[in-house]
Coordinates of C-alpha atoms and ligand atoms in Angstrom, one line a residue:
M1 CA 78.4 83.2 81.9
I2 CA 76.6 86.0 80.1
K3 CA 75.8 85.0 76.5
Q4 CA 76.0 87.6 73.9
K5 CA 74.1 87.3 70.6
N6 CA 76.1 87.3 67.4
V7 CA 79.3 86.5 69.2
N8 CA 80.9 83.1 69.1
F9 CA 83.1 82.3 72.0
H10 CA 85.8 79.8 71.0
Y11 CA 87.7 79.6 74.2
H12 CA 86.8 79.0 77.8
P13 CA 89.5 77.9 80.2
S14 CA 88.6 75.1 82.7
G15 CA 89.3 75.7 86.3
E16 CA 91.8 72.9 86.0
E17 CA 93.7 74.7 83.2
L18 CA 93.8 77.9 85.2
H19 CA 95.0 76.0 88.3
S20 CA 97.7 74.3 86.3
W21 CA 99.2 77.6 85.2
L22 CA 99.1 78.7 88.9
I23 CA 100.9 75.5 89.9
D24 CA 103.6 76.3 87.3
L25 CA 104.1 79.9 88.4
F26 CA 103.8 79.2 92.2
P27 CA 107.4 78.3 93.1
I28 CA 109.0 81.3 91.4
N29 CA 110.5 83.9 93.8
R30 CA 108.8 87.0 92.5
S31 CA 109.5 90.6 93.7
I32 CA 109.0 94.0 92.2
S33 CA 112.2 93.4 90.1
G34 CA 114.6 90.6 89.3
E35 CA 114.8 87.1 87.9
G36 CA 111.4 85.9 89.2
Q37 CA 109.7 88.8 87.4
F38 CA 111.5 87.9 84.2
L39 CA 110.6 84.2 84.5
T40 CA 107.0 85.0 85.2
L41 CA 106.7 87.3 82.2
Q42 CA 108.4 84.7 80.0
Y43 CA 105.8 82.1 81.2
I44 CA 102.9 84.5 80.4
K45 CA 104.4 85.4 77.0
N46 CA 104.6 81.7 76.2
K47 CA 100.9 81.5 76.6
L48 CA 100.1 84.9 75.2
K49 CA 102.4 85.4 72.2
A50 CA 101.2 89.0 71.6
L51 CA 102.4 90.1 75.0
K52 CA 105.1 92.8 74.7
I53 CA 107.7 92.8 77.5
K54 CA 108.6 96.4 78.3
S55 CA 110.6 98.0 81.1
F56 CA 111.7 101.1 83.0
K57 CA 115.0 101.6 84.6
S58 CA 116.3 101.6 88.2
N59 CA 116.8 105.2 89.4
D60 CA 114.3 106.5 86.8
T61 CA 111.7 108.8 88.3
A62 CA 108.0 108.9 87.9
F63 CA 106.1 111.7 89.7
D64 CA 107.3 111.4 93.4
W65 CA 108.9 108.0 93.0
T66 CA 112.3 106.6 92.1
A67 CA 112.5 103.1 90.7
P68 CA 114.5 100.7 93.0
E69 CA 117.5 98.7 92.0
I70 CA 117.1 95.1 90.7
W71 CA 117.1 92.6 93.6
N72 CA 118.2 89.0 93.2
V73 CA 118.8 86.2 95.8
K74 CA 121.1 83.2 95.4
E75 CA 120.5 81.8 98.9
A76 CA 119.4 82.8 102.4
Y77 CA 119.4 80.7 105.5
V78 CA 120.0 80.6 109.3
I79 CA 122.0 77.8 110.9
D80 CA 121.8 77.1 114.6
N81 CA 124.6 76.2 117.0
F82 CA 124.1 72.5 116.2
G83 CA 124.8 73.1 112.6
N84 CA 121.2 72.6 111.5
K85 CA 119.8 74.8 108.7
I86 CA 116.7 75.9 110.6
I87 CA 115.5 78.5 108.1
D88 CA 116.0 78.1 104.4
F89 CA 114.8 80.4 101.6
R90 CA 115.1 77.5 99.2
K91 CA 112.4 75.6 101.1
N92 CA 109.9 78.5 101.1
N93 CA 110.7 81.9 99.5
L94 CA 108.5 83.6 102.1
H95 CA 111.2 82.9 104.7
L96 CA 113.2 85.9 103.4
V97 CA 112.0 89.5 103.7
G98 CA 111.7 90.9 100.2
Y99 CA 114.5 93.2 99.2
S100 CA 116.7 92.0 102.1
V101 CA 120.3 93.4 102.0
P102 CA 123.1 90.9 102.0
I103 CA 124.6 89.7 105.3
N104 CA 127.0 86.9 106.4
E105 CA 127.4 86.9 110.1
I106 CA 127.4 84.8 113.3
M107 CA 125.1 86.5 115.8
S108 CA 123.4 86.1 119.1
R109 CA 119.8 85.3 119.6
E110 CA 119.2 88.9 120.8
K111 CA 120.6 90.3 117.6
L112 CA 118.6 87.9 115.4
I113 CA 115.2 88.2 117.1
P114 CA 114.4 91.8 115.9
H115 CA 114.9 90.6 112.3
L116 CA 112.4 87.7 112.6
H117 CA 108.7 88.1 111.7
T118 CA 106.0 85.8 112.9
I119 CA 102.2 85.7 113.5
E120 CA 101.4 84.4 116.9
K121 CA 97.7 84.0 116.2
L122 CA 98.3 81.9 113.1
P123 CA 101.1 79.7 114.5
E124 CA 101.4 77.5 111.3
A125 CA 101.8 80.4 108.9
I126 CA 104.9 82.0 107.6
P127 CA 104.1 85.7 107.0
Y128 CA 105.0 87.7 103.9
V129 CA 107.1 90.8 104.6
T130 CA 108.9 93.2 102.3
S131 CA 111.2 96.2 102.7
Y132 CA 111.5 97.7 99.3
Y133 CA 112.4 101.2 100.1
K134 CA 114.1 100.9 103.5
K135 CA 117.4 99.0 103.5
N136 CA 116.9 96.2 105.9
W137 CA 117.1 92.4 106.2
G138 CA 114.9 89.8 107.9
F139 CA 113.5 86.3 108.0
C140 CA 109.9 85.2 108.3
V141 CA 109.0 82.0 110.3
S142 CA 105.9 80.4 111.7
Y143 CA 105.2 81.0 115.3
N144 CA 105.6 77.3 116.0
Q145 CA 109.1 77.4 114.6
Y146 CA 109.9 80.6 116.3
K147 CA 109.2 79.0 119.7
T148 CA 111.8 76.2 119.0
L149 CA 114.6 78.5 117.9
G150 CA 117.1 77.7 120.6
N151 CA 119.7 80.1 122.2
G152 CA 122.2 80.5 119.4
P153 CA 124.6 81.8 118.3
F154 CA 123.2 81.6 114.7
K155 CA 125.0 81.8 111.4
V156 CA 122.9 84.2 109.2
V157 CA 123.5 84.2 105.5
I158 CA 121.7 86.3 102.9
D159 CA 123.4 86.2 99.5
S160 CA 121.4 88.9 97.7
S161 CA 122.4 91.5 95.2
F162 CA 121.3 95.0 94.1
E163 CA 122.2 96.4 90.8
K164 CA 120.9 98.9 88.3
G165 CA 118.9 97.4 85.5
D166 CA 115.5 97.0 83.9
I167 CA 112.2 96.6 85.8
Q168 CA 110.0 94.6 83.5
Y169 CA 106.3 94.5 82.8
G170 CA 104.0 93.0 80.2
E171 CA 101.6 94.9 78.0
L172 CA 99.1 93.8 75.4
L173 CA 96.6 95.7 73.4
I174 CA 93.6 93.9 71.9
K175 CA 92.0 96.1 69.3
G176 CA 88.2 96.6 69.3
S177 CA 85.9 98.4 66.8
T178 CA 86.3 101.6 68.8
K179 CA 89.3 103.4 70.4
N180 CA 87.5 103.4 73.7
E181 CA 89.4 101.2 76.1
I182 CA 88.9 98.9 79.0
L183 CA 92.0 98.6 81.2
L184 CA 92.7 95.3 82.9
S185 CA 95.6 95.4 85.3
T186 CA 97.2 92.8 87.5
Y187 CA 100.5 92.6 89.4
I188 CA 103.3 90.0 89.2
C189 CA 105.4 90.8 92.2
H190 CA 104.4 88.4 95.0
P191 CA 106.4 85.3 95.8
S192 CA 104.8 81.9 96.4
M193 CA 101.2 82.9 97.3
A194 CA 98.2 81.8 95.3
N195 CA 95.2 84.1 95.9
D196 CA 97.2 87.3 96.4
N197 CA 98.4 87.3 93.9
L198 CA 98.9 84.6 91.3
S199 CA 95.1 84.2 90.8
G200 CA 95.2 87.7 89.2
P201 CA 97.7 87.0 86.4
V202 CA 96.3 83.5 85.8
I203 CA 92.8 84.8 85.3
L204 CA 94.0 87.7 83.2
M205 CA 95.8 85.2 80.9
G206 CA 92.5 83.3 80.6
I207 CA 90.6 86.5 79.9
V208 CA 93.0 87.6 77.2
K209 CA 92.7 84.2 75.4
W210 CA 88.9 84.5 75.8
L211 CA 88.8 88.1 74.5
M212 CA 90.9 87.1 71.5
S213 CA 88.4 84.5 70.5
F214 CA 85.6 87.0 70.2
E215 CA 84.3 87.6 66.8
N216 CA 83.9 91.3 67.5
R217 CA 84.7 93.5 70.4
R218 CA 83.4 97.0 70.9
Y219 CA 86.2 98.1 73.2
T220 CA 89.9 98.0 72.8
Y221 CA 91.5 96.1 75.7
R222 CA 94.7 97.4 77.4
I223 CA 96.1 94.6 79.4
I224 CA 99.0 95.0 81.8
F225 CA 101.0 92.7 84.1
I226 CA 103.1 95.0 86.3
P227 CA 104.9 95.1 89.6
E228 CA 102.4 96.6 92.1
T229 CA 102.5 100.3 93.0
I230 CA 105.9 101.2 91.3
G231 CA 104.7 99.5 88.1
S232 CA 101.4 101.3 88.0
I233 CA 103.0 104.7 88.8
F234 CA 105.5 104.3 85.9
Y235 CA 102.8 103.0 83.6
I236 CA 100.6 106.0 84.3
K237 CA 103.5 108.4 83.8
N238 CA 104.4 106.9 80.4
N239 CA 100.8 106.6 79.2
L240 CA 98.8 109.3 81.0
N241 CA 97.3 111.1 78.0
K242 CA 96.2 108.0 76.3
L243 CA 94.8 106.5 79.5
K244 CA 92.8 109.7 80.3
K245 CA 91.5 110.0 76.7
Y246 CA 90.5 106.4 76.0
V247 CA 90.0 104.4 79.2
K248 CA 86.2 104.2 79.9
A249 CA 86.4 101.4 82.6
G250 CA 88.8 99.0 84.1
L251 CA 89.6 96.5 86.8
V252 CA 92.5 95.5 88.9
L253 CA 92.5 91.7 89.0
T254 CA 93.6 90.0 92.2
C255 CA 92.3 87.5 94.8
L256 CA 90.1 85.7 92.3
G257 CA 90.6 82.0 93.2
D258 CA 89.2 81.2 96.7
E259 CA 85.8 79.8 97.4
L260 CA 84.8 82.0 100.4
N261 CA 83.2 85.2 99.1
Y262 CA 82.7 87.7 96.2
S263 CA 83.8 91.3 96.6
Y264 CA 83.9 94.6 94.8
L265 CA 86.0 97.5 95.7
C266 CA 84.5 100.7 94.3
T267 CA 86.4 103.4 92.3
R268 CA 87.1 106.6 94.0
N269 CA 84.2 108.2 92.2
G270 CA 82.0 105.3 93.3
E271 CA 79.4 105.9 90.5
S272 CA 81.2 105.2 87.3
N273 CA 80.1 102.6 84.8
I274 CA 82.3 99.9 86.2
D275 CA 80.8 100.5 89.7
R276 CA 77.3 100.1 88.3
V277 CA 78.2 97.0 86.3
A278 CA 80.0 95.3 89.2
K279 CA 77.2 95.9 91.7
K280 CA 74.5 94.7 89.3
L281 CA 76.5 91.7 88.4
L282 CA 77.0 90.6 92.0
K283 CA 73.3 91.2 92.7
D284 CA 72.3 89.1 89.7
L285 CA 74.7 86.3 90.5
N286 CA 72.7 86.0 93.8
V287 CA 75.9 85.1 95.7
K288 CA 77.1 86.1 99.1
H289 CA 79.2 89.2 98.5
S290 CA 80.6 92.4 100.0
I291 CA 80.8 95.9 98.4
Y292 CA 83.7 97.9 99.7
P293 CA 84.1 101.7 99.4
F294 CA 87.2 103.1 97.8
T295 CA 88.6 103.9 101.3
K296 CA 89.2 100.1 101.7
N297 CA 91.6 100.1 98.7
G298 CA 95.0 98.4 98.7
S299 CA 96.2 97.8 95.2
D300 CA 96.9 99.7 92.0
E301 CA 93.5 101.3 92.0
R302 CA 95.1 103.7 94.4
Q303 CA 97.2 105.1 91.6
F304 CA 94.7 104.7 88.8
C305 CA 92.0 106.6 90.8
F306 CA 94.4 109.2 92.3
P307 CA 93.3 112.9 92.0
G308 CA 94.3 114.2 88.6
I309 CA 94.6 110.6 87.2
D310 CA 90.9 109.8 87.9
L311 CA 90.5 106.6 85.9
P312 CA 87.4 104.6 86.5
I313 CA 89.1 101.5 87.8
G314 CA 87.6 99.3 90.5
S315 CA 88.5 95.8 91.6
L316 CA 86.2 92.7 91.4
M317 CA 87.5 89.9 93.6
K318 CA 86.5 86.7 95.3
S319 CA 87.6 87.3 98.9
K320 CA 89.2 90.8 99.2
Y321 CA 92.9 91.0 100.3
G322 CA 93.1 91.6 104.1
E323 CA 89.7 90.0 104.6
F324 CA 90.8 86.3 104.7
K325 CA 93.0 84.9 107.3
E326 CA 95.4 83.2 104.8
Y327 CA 96.2 86.7 103.3
H328 CA 99.9 87.4 102.9
T329 CA 101.0 84.2 104.5
S330 CA 102.1 80.7 103.5
L331 CA 98.6 79.5 104.0
D332 CA 97.5 81.3 100.8
N333 CA 98.7 78.3 98.9
L334 CA 97.6 75.8 96.2
D335 CA 94.9 74.3 98.4
F336 CA 93.4 77.6 99.3
V337 CA 92.9 78.5 95.6
T338 CA 91.0 75.8 93.8
P339 CA 90.0 75.1 90.2
K340 CA 86.4 75.9 91.1
G341 CA 87.4 79.1 92.8
L342 CA 89.4 80.2 89.7
K343 CA 86.7 79.2 87.3
D344 CA 84.2 81.3 89.3
G345 CA 86.7 84.1 89.3
F346 CA 87.1 83.9 85.5
N347 CA 83.3 83.9 85.1
L348 CA 83.1 86.9 87.3
I349 CA 85.5 89.0 85.3
S350 CA 84.3 87.8 81.9
S351 CA 80.7 88.5 82.9
A352 CA 81.6 92.1 83.9
I353 CA 83.3 92.5 80.5
T354 CA 80.3 91.2 78.7
M355 CA 78.1 93.6 80.5
L356 CA 80.4 96.5 79.6
E357 CA 80.4 95.4 76.0
T358 CA 76.6 95.1 75.8
N359 CA 75.5 98.0 77.9
L360 CA 74.2 100.2 75.1
K361 CA 71.4 102.7 74.6
Y362 CA 68.5 101.8 72.2
K363 CA 65.5 103.7 70.9
I364 CA 62.2 102.2 70.0
T365 CA 61.2 103.1 66.4
T366 CA 57.4 103.4 66.9
L367 CA 55.4 106.2 68.4
C368 CA 53.1 104.6 70.9
E369 CA 53.4 100.9 71.7
P370 CA 54.4 98.6 68.9
Q371 CA 51.8 96.0 68.0
L372 CA 53.6 92.9 69.3
G373 CA 51.1 90.3 68.3
K374 CA 51.7 90.7 64.6
R375 CA 55.5 90.2 65.2
G376 CA 55.0 87.1 67.3
L377 CA 56.2 88.9 70.4
Y378 CA 52.9 88.6 72.2
P379 CA 52.5 85.1 73.8
Q380 CA 49.2 83.1 73.9
S381 CA 47.5 84.0 77.2
S382 CA 47.5 80.3 78.2
E383 CA 51.3 80.1 78.2
L384 CA 52.8 79.7 81.7
G385 CA 54.2 82.9 83.0
S386 CA 53.1 84.8 79.9
E387 CA 51.6 87.6 81.9
A388 CA 54.9 88.4 83.6
M389 CA 56.7 88.1 80.3
V390 CA 54.4 90.6 78.6
R391 CA 54.7 92.9 81.6
D392 CA 58.6 92.7 81.5
Q393 CA 58.7 93.3 77.8
M394 CA 56.4 96.3 77.9
N395 CA 58.4 97.8 80.8
V396 CA 61.6 97.4 78.9
I397 CA 60.0 99.0 75.8
A398 CA 58.9 101.9 77.9
Y399 CA 62.5 102.8 78.7
L400 CA 63.9 102.4 75.2
D401 CA 64.0 106.1 74.7
G402 CA 67.7 106.4 73.7
E403 CA 68.5 107.9 77.1
H404 CA 68.6 104.8 79.3
D405 CA 71.3 102.1 78.9
V406 CA 70.6 98.4 79.3
L407 CA 71.8 98.6 82.9
D408 CA 69.5 101.5 83.8
I409 CA 66.6 99.7 82.2
S410 CA 67.3 96.4 84.1
E411 CA 67.3 98.4 87.3
K412 CA 64.1 100.4 86.5
C413 CA 62.3 97.2 85.5
Q414 CA 63.8 95.2 88.4
L415 CA 65.1 92.6 86.0
D416 CA 68.3 90.6 85.8
Y417 CA 70.7 92.3 83.3
L418 CA 70.7 89.1 81.2
K419 CA 66.9 88.9 81.1
T420 CA 66.8 92.6 80.0
L421 CA 69.3 91.9 77.3
E422 CA 67.3 88.9 76.1
I423 CA 64.2 91.1 75.7
I424 CA 66.2 93.7 73.9
D425 CA 67.7 91.1 71.6
K426 CA 64.3 89.9 70.7
L427 CA 63.1 93.4 69.8
K428 CA 66.3 93.9 67.8
G429 CA 65.5 90.8 65.8
S430 CA 62.1 92.3 65.0
Q431 CA 63.7 95.6 63.9
L432 CA 61.7 97.5 66.5
I433 CA 64.7 99.3 68.0
I434 CA 67.8 101.1 66.9
E435 CA 71.1 101.4 68.6
I436 CA 72.0 105.0 69.6
Ligands
ZN501 ZN1 99.6 91.6 98.4

């Protein structure tokens, strides 16, 4: 955790607390619309009272897109010719292809097979499949189960409904001392999977509580819990001018709860402030990590960074979606995401925010070097490590020209960001520098 002087943090979620929220939300059958989305937003609002639940309507258009109808499911199952319910949506909501149209039919094995999805190389796993914009139906089963299906005939029932209505999302603004904004976005549209994507909403809930316990914040925080893709497209359409004017950096929060890796997906520009912060943070953390170019994108940064939108939004993750074998399967579960993984994910995001908050420009007030000894900033030569300390301090001072920000200076001086900040804080305390 990066510490910031003059700021008291009152709230830090434990990994267990974050994990308990994830356990609560896990069973809900989420999709890009419908009851699961409503229940998820209600749960989040219960923890974050200031959350505003907003909506756009089915059949409304945003740019090239039309919002889909609201999808709900009462039940979905397959019964074999012995009367056994062999596939049941109630046992695992991944069994049903998202946005499946209703069906109630007795059919042959040959007719059923093209509607079954399975992963041969992960025989235990139920895959996650959706068909939002093409009317279809289907079931997902583990390869092990697929092999034991029998010859049929099968009774196939999907009691789903489509109707016009509201597609909901959550929004929360946390005011800072400036109108400049940091956008933090996550999605709330995946059914029972933990890393992709419940770790995102859960960490964002923790981050909101943490941000609200700051004594002061430089940035205003725009927090959104949206259905992926369609949600970000509508959000951008409804807020484009504000976003373009005020958003200075942002992150899509997802895949933040495993213990395998750390990752950063760059913005399309690749050199914006958030790119610099994320890369430096991962370097300073001294953990195994991967930096991905924008071409490896896969979430709402696609919309936020689109030509003409061009918001500086990247994605800091633990293991990136698509890069872990459990991704989009039933193996992405409550064991794969751990309290420790979530706590590390929280620390990653909160550290990036702290860097954004503190990455300022300062100017030294003296011409030629300040006399450090008379200010108690020059250690006794006998002190251990004092030579390196003096060197670091002088190097930092040399770049306090009002042109370089803290991040630039830490890189020029080959210092950790935190160490650089510590030196600057000391100089600030001696009234040797002014903020630009
Ligand atoms: Zn996903």
